[in-house]
XYZ file of C-alpha atoms in Angstrom:
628
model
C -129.377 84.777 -169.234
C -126.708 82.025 -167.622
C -123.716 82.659 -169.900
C -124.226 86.674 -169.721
C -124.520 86.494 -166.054
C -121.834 84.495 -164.760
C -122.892 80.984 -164.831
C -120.348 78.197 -165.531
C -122.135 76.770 -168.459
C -124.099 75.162 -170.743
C -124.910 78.234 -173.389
C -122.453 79.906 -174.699
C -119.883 78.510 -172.495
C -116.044 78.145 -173.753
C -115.502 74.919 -175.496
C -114.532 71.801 -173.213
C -111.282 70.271 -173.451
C -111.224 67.082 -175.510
C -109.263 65.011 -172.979
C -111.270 63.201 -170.248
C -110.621 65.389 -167.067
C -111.187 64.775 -163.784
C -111.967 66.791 -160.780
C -108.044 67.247 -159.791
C -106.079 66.987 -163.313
C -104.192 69.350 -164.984
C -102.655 69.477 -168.691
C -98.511 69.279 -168.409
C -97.888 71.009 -171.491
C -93.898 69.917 -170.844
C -94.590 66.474 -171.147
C -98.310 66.204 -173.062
C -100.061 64.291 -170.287
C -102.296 64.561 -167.471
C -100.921 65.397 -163.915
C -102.897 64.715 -160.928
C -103.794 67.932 -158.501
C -105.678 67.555 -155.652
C -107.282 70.747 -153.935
C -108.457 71.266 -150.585
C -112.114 70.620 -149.712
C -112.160 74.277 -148.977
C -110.962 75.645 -152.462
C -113.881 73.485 -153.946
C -115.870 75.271 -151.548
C -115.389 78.824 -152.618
C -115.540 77.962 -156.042
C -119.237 76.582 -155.516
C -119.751 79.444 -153.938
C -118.437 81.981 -156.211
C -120.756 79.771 -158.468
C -123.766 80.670 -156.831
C -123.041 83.835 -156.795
C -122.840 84.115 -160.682
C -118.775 84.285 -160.891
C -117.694 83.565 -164.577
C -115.594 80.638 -165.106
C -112.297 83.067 -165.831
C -113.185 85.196 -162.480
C -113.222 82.382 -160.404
C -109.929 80.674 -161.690
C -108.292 83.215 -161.366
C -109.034 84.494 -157.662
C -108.797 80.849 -156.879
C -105.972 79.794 -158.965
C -107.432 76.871 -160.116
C -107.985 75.876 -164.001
C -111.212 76.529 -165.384
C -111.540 72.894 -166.867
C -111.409 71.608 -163.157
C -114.564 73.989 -162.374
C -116.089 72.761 -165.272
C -116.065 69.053 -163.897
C -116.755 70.162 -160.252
C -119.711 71.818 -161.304
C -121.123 69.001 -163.623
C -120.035 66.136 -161.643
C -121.564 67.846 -158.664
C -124.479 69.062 -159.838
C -124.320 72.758 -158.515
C -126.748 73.954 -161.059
C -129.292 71.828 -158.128
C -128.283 74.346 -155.514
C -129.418 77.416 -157.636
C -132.813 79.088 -157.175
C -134.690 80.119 -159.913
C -133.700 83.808 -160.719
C -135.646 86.457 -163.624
C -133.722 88.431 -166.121
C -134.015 91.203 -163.757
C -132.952 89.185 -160.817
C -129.889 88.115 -162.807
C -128.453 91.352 -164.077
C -129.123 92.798 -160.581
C -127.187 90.127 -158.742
C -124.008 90.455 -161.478
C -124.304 94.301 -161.649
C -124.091 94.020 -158.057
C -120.959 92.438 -158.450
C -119.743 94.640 -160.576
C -120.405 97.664 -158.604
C -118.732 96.265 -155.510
C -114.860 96.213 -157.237
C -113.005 99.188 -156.458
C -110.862 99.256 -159.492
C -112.403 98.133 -162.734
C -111.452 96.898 -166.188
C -112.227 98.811 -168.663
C -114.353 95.676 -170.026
C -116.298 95.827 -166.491
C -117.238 98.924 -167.152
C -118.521 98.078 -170.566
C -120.788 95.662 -169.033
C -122.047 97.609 -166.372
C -123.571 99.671 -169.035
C -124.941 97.418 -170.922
C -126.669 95.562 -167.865
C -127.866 98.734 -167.152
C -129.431 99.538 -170.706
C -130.847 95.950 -170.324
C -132.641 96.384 -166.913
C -134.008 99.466 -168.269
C -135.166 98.110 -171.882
C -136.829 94.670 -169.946
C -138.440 97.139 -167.261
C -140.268 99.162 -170.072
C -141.029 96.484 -171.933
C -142.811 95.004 -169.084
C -144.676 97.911 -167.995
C -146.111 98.136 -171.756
C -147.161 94.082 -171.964
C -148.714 94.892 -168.398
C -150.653 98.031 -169.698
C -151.669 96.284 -173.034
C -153.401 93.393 -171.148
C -155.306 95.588 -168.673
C -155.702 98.203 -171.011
C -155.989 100.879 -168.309
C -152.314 102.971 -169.592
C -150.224 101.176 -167.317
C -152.002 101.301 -163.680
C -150.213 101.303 -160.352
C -150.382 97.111 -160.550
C -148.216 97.246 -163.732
C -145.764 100.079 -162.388
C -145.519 97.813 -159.535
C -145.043 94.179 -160.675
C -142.364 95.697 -163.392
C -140.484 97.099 -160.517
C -140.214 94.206 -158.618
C -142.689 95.169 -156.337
C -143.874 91.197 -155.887
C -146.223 88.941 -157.515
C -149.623 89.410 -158.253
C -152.342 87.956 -156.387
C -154.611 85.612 -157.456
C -158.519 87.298 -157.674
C -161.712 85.658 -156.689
C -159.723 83.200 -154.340
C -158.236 81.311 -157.251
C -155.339 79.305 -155.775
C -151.971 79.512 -156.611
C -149.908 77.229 -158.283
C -147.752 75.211 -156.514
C -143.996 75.346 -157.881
C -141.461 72.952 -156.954
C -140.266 72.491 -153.411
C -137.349 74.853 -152.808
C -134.418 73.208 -151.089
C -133.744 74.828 -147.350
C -136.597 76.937 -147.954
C -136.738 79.040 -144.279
C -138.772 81.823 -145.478
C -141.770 81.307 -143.317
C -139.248 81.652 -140.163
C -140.491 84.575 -137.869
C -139.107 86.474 -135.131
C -141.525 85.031 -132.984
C -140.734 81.296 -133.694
C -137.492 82.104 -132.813
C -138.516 83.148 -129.276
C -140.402 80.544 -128.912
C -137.846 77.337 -130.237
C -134.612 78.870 -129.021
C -134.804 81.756 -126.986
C -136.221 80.112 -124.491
C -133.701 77.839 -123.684
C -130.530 80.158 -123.376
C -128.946 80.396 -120.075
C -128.181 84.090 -118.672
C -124.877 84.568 -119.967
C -126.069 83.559 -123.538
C -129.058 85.849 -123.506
C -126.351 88.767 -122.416
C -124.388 87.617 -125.252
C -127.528 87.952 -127.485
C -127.889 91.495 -126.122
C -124.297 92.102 -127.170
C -124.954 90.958 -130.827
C -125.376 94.456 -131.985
C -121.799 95.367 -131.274
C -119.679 94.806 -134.151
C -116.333 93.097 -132.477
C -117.181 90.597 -129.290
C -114.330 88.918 -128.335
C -115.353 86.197 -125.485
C -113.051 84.211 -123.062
C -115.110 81.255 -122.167
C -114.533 78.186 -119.514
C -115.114 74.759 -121.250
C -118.224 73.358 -122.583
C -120.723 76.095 -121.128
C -122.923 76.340 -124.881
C -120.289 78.603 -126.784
C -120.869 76.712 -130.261
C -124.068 75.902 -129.510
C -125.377 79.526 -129.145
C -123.360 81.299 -131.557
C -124.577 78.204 -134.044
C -128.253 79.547 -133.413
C -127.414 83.276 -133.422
C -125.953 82.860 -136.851
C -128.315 80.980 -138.165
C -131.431 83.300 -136.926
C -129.803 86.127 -138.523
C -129.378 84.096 -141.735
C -132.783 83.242 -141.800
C -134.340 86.732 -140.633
C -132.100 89.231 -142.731
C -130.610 86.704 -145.764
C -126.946 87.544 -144.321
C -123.900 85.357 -144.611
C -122.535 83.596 -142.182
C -118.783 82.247 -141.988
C -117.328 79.860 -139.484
C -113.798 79.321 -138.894
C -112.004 76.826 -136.730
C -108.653 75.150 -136.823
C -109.504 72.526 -138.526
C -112.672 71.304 -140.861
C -114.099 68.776 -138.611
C -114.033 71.192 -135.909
C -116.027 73.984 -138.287
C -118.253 71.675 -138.806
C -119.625 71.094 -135.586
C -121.403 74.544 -136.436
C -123.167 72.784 -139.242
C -124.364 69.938 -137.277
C -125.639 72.211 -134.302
C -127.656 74.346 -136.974
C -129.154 70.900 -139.192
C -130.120 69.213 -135.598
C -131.729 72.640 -134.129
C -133.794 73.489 -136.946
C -134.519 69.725 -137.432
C -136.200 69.395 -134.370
C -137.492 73.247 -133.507
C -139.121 74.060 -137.344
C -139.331 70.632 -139.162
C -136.737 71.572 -141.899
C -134.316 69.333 -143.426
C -130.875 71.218 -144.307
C -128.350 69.976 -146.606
C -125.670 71.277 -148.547
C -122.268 71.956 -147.265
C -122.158 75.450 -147.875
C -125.933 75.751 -146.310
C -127.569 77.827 -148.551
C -130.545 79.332 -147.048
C -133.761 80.398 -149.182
C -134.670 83.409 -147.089
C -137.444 86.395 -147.913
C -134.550 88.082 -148.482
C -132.866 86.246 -150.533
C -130.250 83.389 -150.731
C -128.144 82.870 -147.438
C -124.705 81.353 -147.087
C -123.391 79.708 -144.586
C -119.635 78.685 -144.847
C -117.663 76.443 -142.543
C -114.298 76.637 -143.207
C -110.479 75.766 -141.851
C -107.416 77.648 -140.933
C -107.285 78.054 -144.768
C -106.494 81.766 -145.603
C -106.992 80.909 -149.225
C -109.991 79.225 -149.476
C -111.697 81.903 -146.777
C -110.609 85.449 -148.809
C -113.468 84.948 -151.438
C -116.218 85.462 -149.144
C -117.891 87.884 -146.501
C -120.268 87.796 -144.023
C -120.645 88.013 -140.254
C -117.341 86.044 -139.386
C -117.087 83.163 -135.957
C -114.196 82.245 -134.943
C -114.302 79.270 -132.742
C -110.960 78.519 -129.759
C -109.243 81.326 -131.645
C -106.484 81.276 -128.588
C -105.901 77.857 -130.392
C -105.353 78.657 -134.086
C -102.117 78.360 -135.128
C -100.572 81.840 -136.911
C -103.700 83.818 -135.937
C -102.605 87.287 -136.525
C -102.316 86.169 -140.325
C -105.977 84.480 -139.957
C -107.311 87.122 -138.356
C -106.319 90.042 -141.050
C -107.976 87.703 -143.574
C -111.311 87.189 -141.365
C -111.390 91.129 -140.657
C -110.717 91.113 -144.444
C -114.163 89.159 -144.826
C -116.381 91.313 -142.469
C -114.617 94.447 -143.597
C -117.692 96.109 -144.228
C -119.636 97.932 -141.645
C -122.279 95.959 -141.833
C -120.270 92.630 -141.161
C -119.857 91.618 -137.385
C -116.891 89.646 -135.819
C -117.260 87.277 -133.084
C -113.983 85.406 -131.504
C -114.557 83.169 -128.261
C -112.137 80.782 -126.802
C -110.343 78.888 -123.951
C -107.263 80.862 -122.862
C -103.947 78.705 -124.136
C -100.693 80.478 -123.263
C -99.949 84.599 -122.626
C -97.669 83.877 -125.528
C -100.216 83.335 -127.985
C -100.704 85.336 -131.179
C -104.282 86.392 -130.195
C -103.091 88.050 -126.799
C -102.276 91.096 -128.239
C -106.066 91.741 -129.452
C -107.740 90.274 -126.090
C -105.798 92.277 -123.466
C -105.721 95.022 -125.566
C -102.240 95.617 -126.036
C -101.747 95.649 -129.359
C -104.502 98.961 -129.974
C -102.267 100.241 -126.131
C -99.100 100.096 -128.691
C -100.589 102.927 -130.936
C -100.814 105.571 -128.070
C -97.652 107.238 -126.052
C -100.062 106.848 -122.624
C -102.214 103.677 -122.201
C -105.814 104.272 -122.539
C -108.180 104.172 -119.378
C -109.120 99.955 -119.510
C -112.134 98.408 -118.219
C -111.172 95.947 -115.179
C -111.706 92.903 -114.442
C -115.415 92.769 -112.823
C -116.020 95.131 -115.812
C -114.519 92.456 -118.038
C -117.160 89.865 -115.912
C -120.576 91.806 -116.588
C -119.450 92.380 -120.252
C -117.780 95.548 -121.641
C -117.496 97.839 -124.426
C -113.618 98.722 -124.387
C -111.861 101.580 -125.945
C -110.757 99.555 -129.037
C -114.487 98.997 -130.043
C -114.567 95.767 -129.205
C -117.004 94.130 -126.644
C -115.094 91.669 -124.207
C -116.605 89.193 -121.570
C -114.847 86.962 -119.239
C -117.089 84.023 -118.540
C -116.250 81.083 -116.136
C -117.758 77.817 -114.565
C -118.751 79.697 -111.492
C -120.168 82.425 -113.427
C -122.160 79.770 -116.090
C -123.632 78.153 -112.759
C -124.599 81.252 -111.303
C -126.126 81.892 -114.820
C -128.185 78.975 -114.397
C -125.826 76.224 -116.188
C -126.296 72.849 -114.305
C -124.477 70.846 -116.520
C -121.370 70.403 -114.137
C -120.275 68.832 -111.025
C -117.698 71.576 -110.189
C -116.829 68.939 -107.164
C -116.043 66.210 -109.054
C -114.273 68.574 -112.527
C -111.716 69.344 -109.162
C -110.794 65.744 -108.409
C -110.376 64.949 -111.759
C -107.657 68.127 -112.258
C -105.175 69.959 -111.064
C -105.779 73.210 -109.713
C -103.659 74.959 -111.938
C -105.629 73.186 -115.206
C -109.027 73.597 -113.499
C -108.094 77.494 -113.610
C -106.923 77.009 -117.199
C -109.925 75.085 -118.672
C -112.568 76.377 -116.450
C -111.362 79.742 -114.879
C -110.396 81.156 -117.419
C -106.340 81.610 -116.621
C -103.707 81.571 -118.829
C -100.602 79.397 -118.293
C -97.487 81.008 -118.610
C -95.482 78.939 -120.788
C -92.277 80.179 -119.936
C -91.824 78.189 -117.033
C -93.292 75.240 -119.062
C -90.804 72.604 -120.843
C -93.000 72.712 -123.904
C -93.863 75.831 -124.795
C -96.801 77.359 -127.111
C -94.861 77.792 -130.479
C -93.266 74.847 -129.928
C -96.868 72.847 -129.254
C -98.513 74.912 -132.156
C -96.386 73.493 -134.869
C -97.660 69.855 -133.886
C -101.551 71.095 -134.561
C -102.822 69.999 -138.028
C -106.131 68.913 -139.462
C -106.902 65.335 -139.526
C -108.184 65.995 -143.076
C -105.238 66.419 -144.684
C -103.885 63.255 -143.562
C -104.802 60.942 -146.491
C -103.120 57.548 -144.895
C -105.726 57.340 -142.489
C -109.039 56.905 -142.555
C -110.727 57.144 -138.502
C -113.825 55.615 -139.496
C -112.821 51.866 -141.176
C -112.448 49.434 -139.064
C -108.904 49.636 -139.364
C -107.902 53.198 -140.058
C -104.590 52.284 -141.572
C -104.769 49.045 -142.555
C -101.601 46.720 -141.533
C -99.637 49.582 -141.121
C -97.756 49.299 -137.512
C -98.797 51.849 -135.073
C -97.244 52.865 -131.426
C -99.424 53.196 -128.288
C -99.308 54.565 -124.750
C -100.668 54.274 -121.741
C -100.701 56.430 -118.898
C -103.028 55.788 -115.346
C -103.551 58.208 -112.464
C -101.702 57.322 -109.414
C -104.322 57.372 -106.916
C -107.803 56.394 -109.123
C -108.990 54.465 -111.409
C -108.687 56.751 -114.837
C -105.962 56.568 -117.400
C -105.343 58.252 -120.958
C -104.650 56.031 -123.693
C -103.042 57.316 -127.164
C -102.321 55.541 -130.902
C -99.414 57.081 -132.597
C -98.958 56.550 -136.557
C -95.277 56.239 -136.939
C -93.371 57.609 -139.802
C -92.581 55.233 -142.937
C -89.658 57.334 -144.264
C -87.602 59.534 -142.128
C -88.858 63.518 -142.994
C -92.362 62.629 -142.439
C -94.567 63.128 -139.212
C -95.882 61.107 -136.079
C -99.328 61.485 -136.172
C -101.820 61.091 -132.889
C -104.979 59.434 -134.605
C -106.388 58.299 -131.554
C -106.609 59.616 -127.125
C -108.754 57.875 -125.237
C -109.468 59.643 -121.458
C -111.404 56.846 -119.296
C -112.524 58.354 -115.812
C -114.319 55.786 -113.243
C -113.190 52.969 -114.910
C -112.016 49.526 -113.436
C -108.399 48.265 -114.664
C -110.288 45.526 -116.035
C -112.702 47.625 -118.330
C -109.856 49.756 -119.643
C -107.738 46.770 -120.964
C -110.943 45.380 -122.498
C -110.745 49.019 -124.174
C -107.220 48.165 -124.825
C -108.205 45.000 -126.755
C -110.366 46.483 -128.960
C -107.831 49.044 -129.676
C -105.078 45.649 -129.963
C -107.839 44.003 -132.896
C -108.481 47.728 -134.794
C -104.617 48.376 -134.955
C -101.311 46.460 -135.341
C -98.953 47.852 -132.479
C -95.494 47.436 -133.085
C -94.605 48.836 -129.338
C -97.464 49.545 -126.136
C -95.605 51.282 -123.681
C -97.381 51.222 -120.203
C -96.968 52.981 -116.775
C -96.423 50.025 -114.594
C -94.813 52.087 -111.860
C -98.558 52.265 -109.706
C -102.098 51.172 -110.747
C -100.883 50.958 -114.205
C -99.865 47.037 -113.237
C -102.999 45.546 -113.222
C -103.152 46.795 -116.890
C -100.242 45.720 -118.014
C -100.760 42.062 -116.777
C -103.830 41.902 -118.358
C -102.735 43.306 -121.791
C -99.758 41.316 -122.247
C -101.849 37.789 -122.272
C -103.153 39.815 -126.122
C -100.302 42.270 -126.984
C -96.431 40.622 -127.078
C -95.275 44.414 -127.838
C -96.560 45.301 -124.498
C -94.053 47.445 -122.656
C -93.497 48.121 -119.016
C -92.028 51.341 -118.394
C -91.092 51.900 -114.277
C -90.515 55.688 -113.575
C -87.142 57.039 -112.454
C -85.675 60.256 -112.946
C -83.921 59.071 -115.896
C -86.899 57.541 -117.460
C -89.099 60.875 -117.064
C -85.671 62.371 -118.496
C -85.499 60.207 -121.711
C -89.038 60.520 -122.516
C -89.414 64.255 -122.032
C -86.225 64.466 -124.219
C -87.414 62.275 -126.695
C -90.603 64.504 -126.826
C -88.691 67.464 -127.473
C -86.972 66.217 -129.954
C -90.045 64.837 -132.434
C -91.138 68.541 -131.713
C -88.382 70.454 -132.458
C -87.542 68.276 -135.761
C -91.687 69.193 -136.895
C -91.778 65.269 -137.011
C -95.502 65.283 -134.738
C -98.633 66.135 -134.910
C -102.077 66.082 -133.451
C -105.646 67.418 -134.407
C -105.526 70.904 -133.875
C -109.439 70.379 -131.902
C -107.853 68.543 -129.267
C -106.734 71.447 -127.197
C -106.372 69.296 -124.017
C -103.513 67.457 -125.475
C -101.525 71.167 -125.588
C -103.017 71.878 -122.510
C -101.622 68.651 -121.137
C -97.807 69.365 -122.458
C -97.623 72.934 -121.431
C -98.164 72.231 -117.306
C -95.027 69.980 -117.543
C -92.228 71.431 -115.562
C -88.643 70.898 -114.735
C -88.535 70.140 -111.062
C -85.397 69.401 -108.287
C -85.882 66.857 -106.399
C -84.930 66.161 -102.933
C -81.064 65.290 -103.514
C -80.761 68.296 -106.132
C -81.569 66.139 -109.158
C -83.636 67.860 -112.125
C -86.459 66.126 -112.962
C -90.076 66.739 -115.005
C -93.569 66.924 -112.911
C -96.901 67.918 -114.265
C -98.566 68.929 -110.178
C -99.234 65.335 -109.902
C -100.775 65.283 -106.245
C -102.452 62.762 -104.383
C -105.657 63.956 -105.195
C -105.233 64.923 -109.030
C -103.695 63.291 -112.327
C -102.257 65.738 -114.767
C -100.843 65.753 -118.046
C -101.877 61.988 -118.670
C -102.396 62.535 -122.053
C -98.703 63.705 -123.019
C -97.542 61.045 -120.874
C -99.610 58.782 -122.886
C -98.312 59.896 -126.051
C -94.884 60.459 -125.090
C -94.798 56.664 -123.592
C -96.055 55.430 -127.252
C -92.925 57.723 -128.727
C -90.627 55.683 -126.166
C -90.857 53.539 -129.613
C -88.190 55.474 -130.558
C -84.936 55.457 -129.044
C -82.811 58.743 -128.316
C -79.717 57.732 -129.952
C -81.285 57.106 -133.278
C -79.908 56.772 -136.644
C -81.121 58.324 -139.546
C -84.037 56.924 -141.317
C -84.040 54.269 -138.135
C -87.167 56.063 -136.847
C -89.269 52.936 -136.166
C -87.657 50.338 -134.093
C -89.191 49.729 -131.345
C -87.222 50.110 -127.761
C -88.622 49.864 -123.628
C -87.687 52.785 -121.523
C -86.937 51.943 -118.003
C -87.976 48.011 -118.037
């Protein structure tokens, strides 16, 4: 039934082309010669998936836009015939009628076909019931009406065992509700238990200090529902790495609480009820539209155009069934996802303001006119909710108070009092996947290409932020920040051993280095390896130039940064313009005597000091020292 039913090949499949393809080549018809493509990770995700969901080949190129000689390959090459469980007739037509039934307008040719699958079903049903009645010879008993319905195999009599069948790949069938209580109930802390009791409302929107178990609960949640109920699951993050910390959570959890070994990237779960998918995808609005399921989107206050991710996620889960769960660290009141959280963009339909739940209410966990269920949860509240994972004490040393109310309170910065402000830090996010010069896990990511560096301490302690800048080769293209390093507790001398490993994995054509305080010590010791060591002494010019030059690279779109390092934005956005005490304007992040801030954008703003202000086009990579 494979060619009837929607499967890419082997009967009755259209002819392959007679030129060797490969899995990103298209035919130039202009010129009569291959051209190479190459598609995102996530387009060769959906089309695996549309493949597993019996999608013809001419379906899926064309919601996908890719040539159907390029899903040929991806499917052979990759094997995805592997990844399908075994289906009956029946089982087949049901699962393309299905299909079928779900379009809202259909081709005339559709509708052709979803008679004749139905005439099929019907004729194969019969014809079962009548084998079934000839071999028992009883007219067709209840047994035969009920195996030719589907009702289930038969079991064997007299205690005759059954045959085993092949092992079926991420089989999680014999998962119960009560195995779930026991491996991973048991270990959620208050909050997450109160977020479990919220899993029944449709939209949950949560705002969420750092590291409290976010990922790691909504990983299980979504992956208990998979199991129990045979429902997909879709992840979303800014960028694929980060996505795919779901997928690790959910292979190490079910590793070591049921025995099973997942694979697959889609997971694709063999439930009781059926086949499961789980998707972990990018900001990708493309890639994500062929799919639905209960949607996650992870740090959504940090996704770059959200209002245009979020139609396409509501898109997804716009069924009823289908639930929607956003959580996040605030960002900036600026943000694109504001509007949802505080409500004011369902506020905007009405001539009065609706009656709004405050902020205790907002604490417990609320059900808010708009139908979505918001929560507000902090560091204070995860302790009280019996989260010992933190030294609140020692999180306050190590920031400011106004980024300990940011990252862990649950505050938003206003960036209009900020130098760099939230659009402008947004366009520098990207996903280290698409950058195909560098590869983070060689031992040297870029080769012998030059790279910048920077190095920023904390005036009073011994911690520091450290960051590797690729450069640009040709003016137009971008900065890129491939490597931050945050060392807390650590001796001057351990962090320029750091350095040196750093000095033998890259080749930097300019270090720059805060020698103004503690930052010495460093600098003496890295110099004795590095030549393009840099000193740079502070002065209000120097803060100037760099902040300047920082502006610039961002305003020109020539930087970026992985879109899962929030801190770095985080960083940029509590830098101020300041008077000082003779009336000159200056920059200041709340450096105190007690807290470092911002060290990271100093960092990377002291490896940009590679660049001078009064540059001339395509003379983006000479190397200069600011304030020696």
């Amino acid at each position: 039934m494979a060619s009837d039913f929607g499967r890419f090949g082997h009967a009755g499949r259209e002819p392959e082309p007679r030129w060797c393809y490969g899995g990103s080549m298209e035919h130039d018809d202009t010129h009569g010669q291959a051209r190479a493509r190459h598609y995102p990770e996530e387009i060769k995700t959906a089309a695996r998936g549309l493949y597993l969901r019996r999608y013809t080949v001419a379906e899926t190129a064309d919601a996908l836009n890719v040539p159907r000689r390029t899903l040929y390959h991806w499917a052979a090459t990759e094997d995805w015939d592997a990844l399908l469980t075994h289906e009956t007739p029946e089982q087949a037509m049901a699962r393309r009628l299905a299909i079928l039934v779900e379009r809202d307008q259909k081709s005339p040719q559709e509708l052709k076909e979803v008679e004749l699958l139905i005439g099929s079903m019907e004729r194969l049903q019969a014809m079962r019931v009548r084998e079934l009645s000839r071999k028992s010879g009883d007219g067709g008993g209840d047994e035969a009406r009920t195996e030719a319905h589907g009702g289930g195999e038969r079991r064997p009599q007299d205690g005759a065992a059954r045959k085993r069948g092949p092992k079926v790949k991420n089989d999680v069938s014999r998962l119960t509700p009560a195995l779930f209580q026991e491996k991973f109930h048991t270990r959620f802390y208050d909050y997450q238990r109160v977020w479990r009791a919220a899993q029944a409302q449709r939209n949950r929107a949560i705002l969420k200090s750092r590291q409290i178990g976010a990922t790691w609960y909504f990983a299980q949640e979504a992956f208990e529902n998979a199991a129990l109920t045979g429902d997909n699951q879709i992840f979303l993050s800014a960028t694929r790495a980060q996505s795919n910390v779901f997928r690790t959570y959910i292979m190490q959890l079910v590793g070591e609480a049921f025995d099973i070994t997942l694979s697959g990237n889609p997971l694709i779960l063999h439930t009781a009820n059926g086949p499961a998918e789980l998707h972990f995808l990018s900001n990708n609005s493309k890639s994500a539209q062929s799919y639905h399921g209960h949607v996650y989107i992870d740090e959504f206050f940090w996704i770059t155009k959200f209002r245009e991710l979020f139609k396409v996620a509501t898109g997804m889960a716009a069924h009823r069934k289908w639930r929607r769960t956003l959580f996040s660290t605030p960002s900036a009141v600026t943000h694109e996802a504001n509007g949802l959280w505080s409500g004011a963009d369902y506020q905007a339909r009405f001539p009065r303001p609706k009656p709004w739940p405050d902020a205790a209410a907002h604490r417990a966990g609320t059900l808010c006119p708009d139908t979505w269920w918001r929560q507000i949860v902090t560091l204070a509240d995860a302790e009280a909710g019996g989260c010992d994972l933190f030294d609140a004490a020692q999180l306050k040393l190590e920031y400011s108070p106004e980024e300990f109310r940011q990252l862990f309170s649950c505050e938003f910065v206003d960036d209009a009092l900020s130098v760099f402000g939230l659009a402008l830090l947004e366009s520098c996010m990207a996903d280290p996947a698409d950058w195909d010069e560098v590869a983070l896990g060689d031992t040297h990511p870029v080769g012998n290409r030059p790279v910048w560096g920077g190095y920023d301490p904390s005036r009073t302690r011994d911690d520091a932020s450290f960051a590797v800048i690729l450069p640009p080769l040709k003016p137009g293209d971008k900065a890129k920040v491939i490597e931050r390093h945050k060392w807390v507790g650590k001796s001057y001398l351990w962090q320029a051993g750091r350095i040196k490993e750093l000095n033998d994995k890259y080749r930097f054509a300019h270090l720059g280095i805060d020698t103004t305080g503690p930052g010495i010590g460093v600098y003496e010791q890295v110099r004795q390896f590095c030549p393009t060591a840099t000193p740079i002494v502070y002065s209000v010019q120097t803060k100037t130039a760099l902040v300047l030059k920082a502006l610039e690279v961002m305003e020109e779109r020539r930087l970026e940064w992985n879109a899962a390092e929030t801190e770095i934005g985080h960083a940029f956005m509590t830098i101020r313009q300041v008077v000082t005490g003779n009336g000159q304007i200056t920059y200041a992040a709340n450096r105190t005597a007690s807290t470092g801030h911002a060290d990271v954008a100093w960092a990377i703003m002291h490896g940009l000091a590679a660049e001078p202000l009064a540059r001339q086009t395509g003379n983006s990579g000479c190397t200069v020292a600011i304030g020696a």
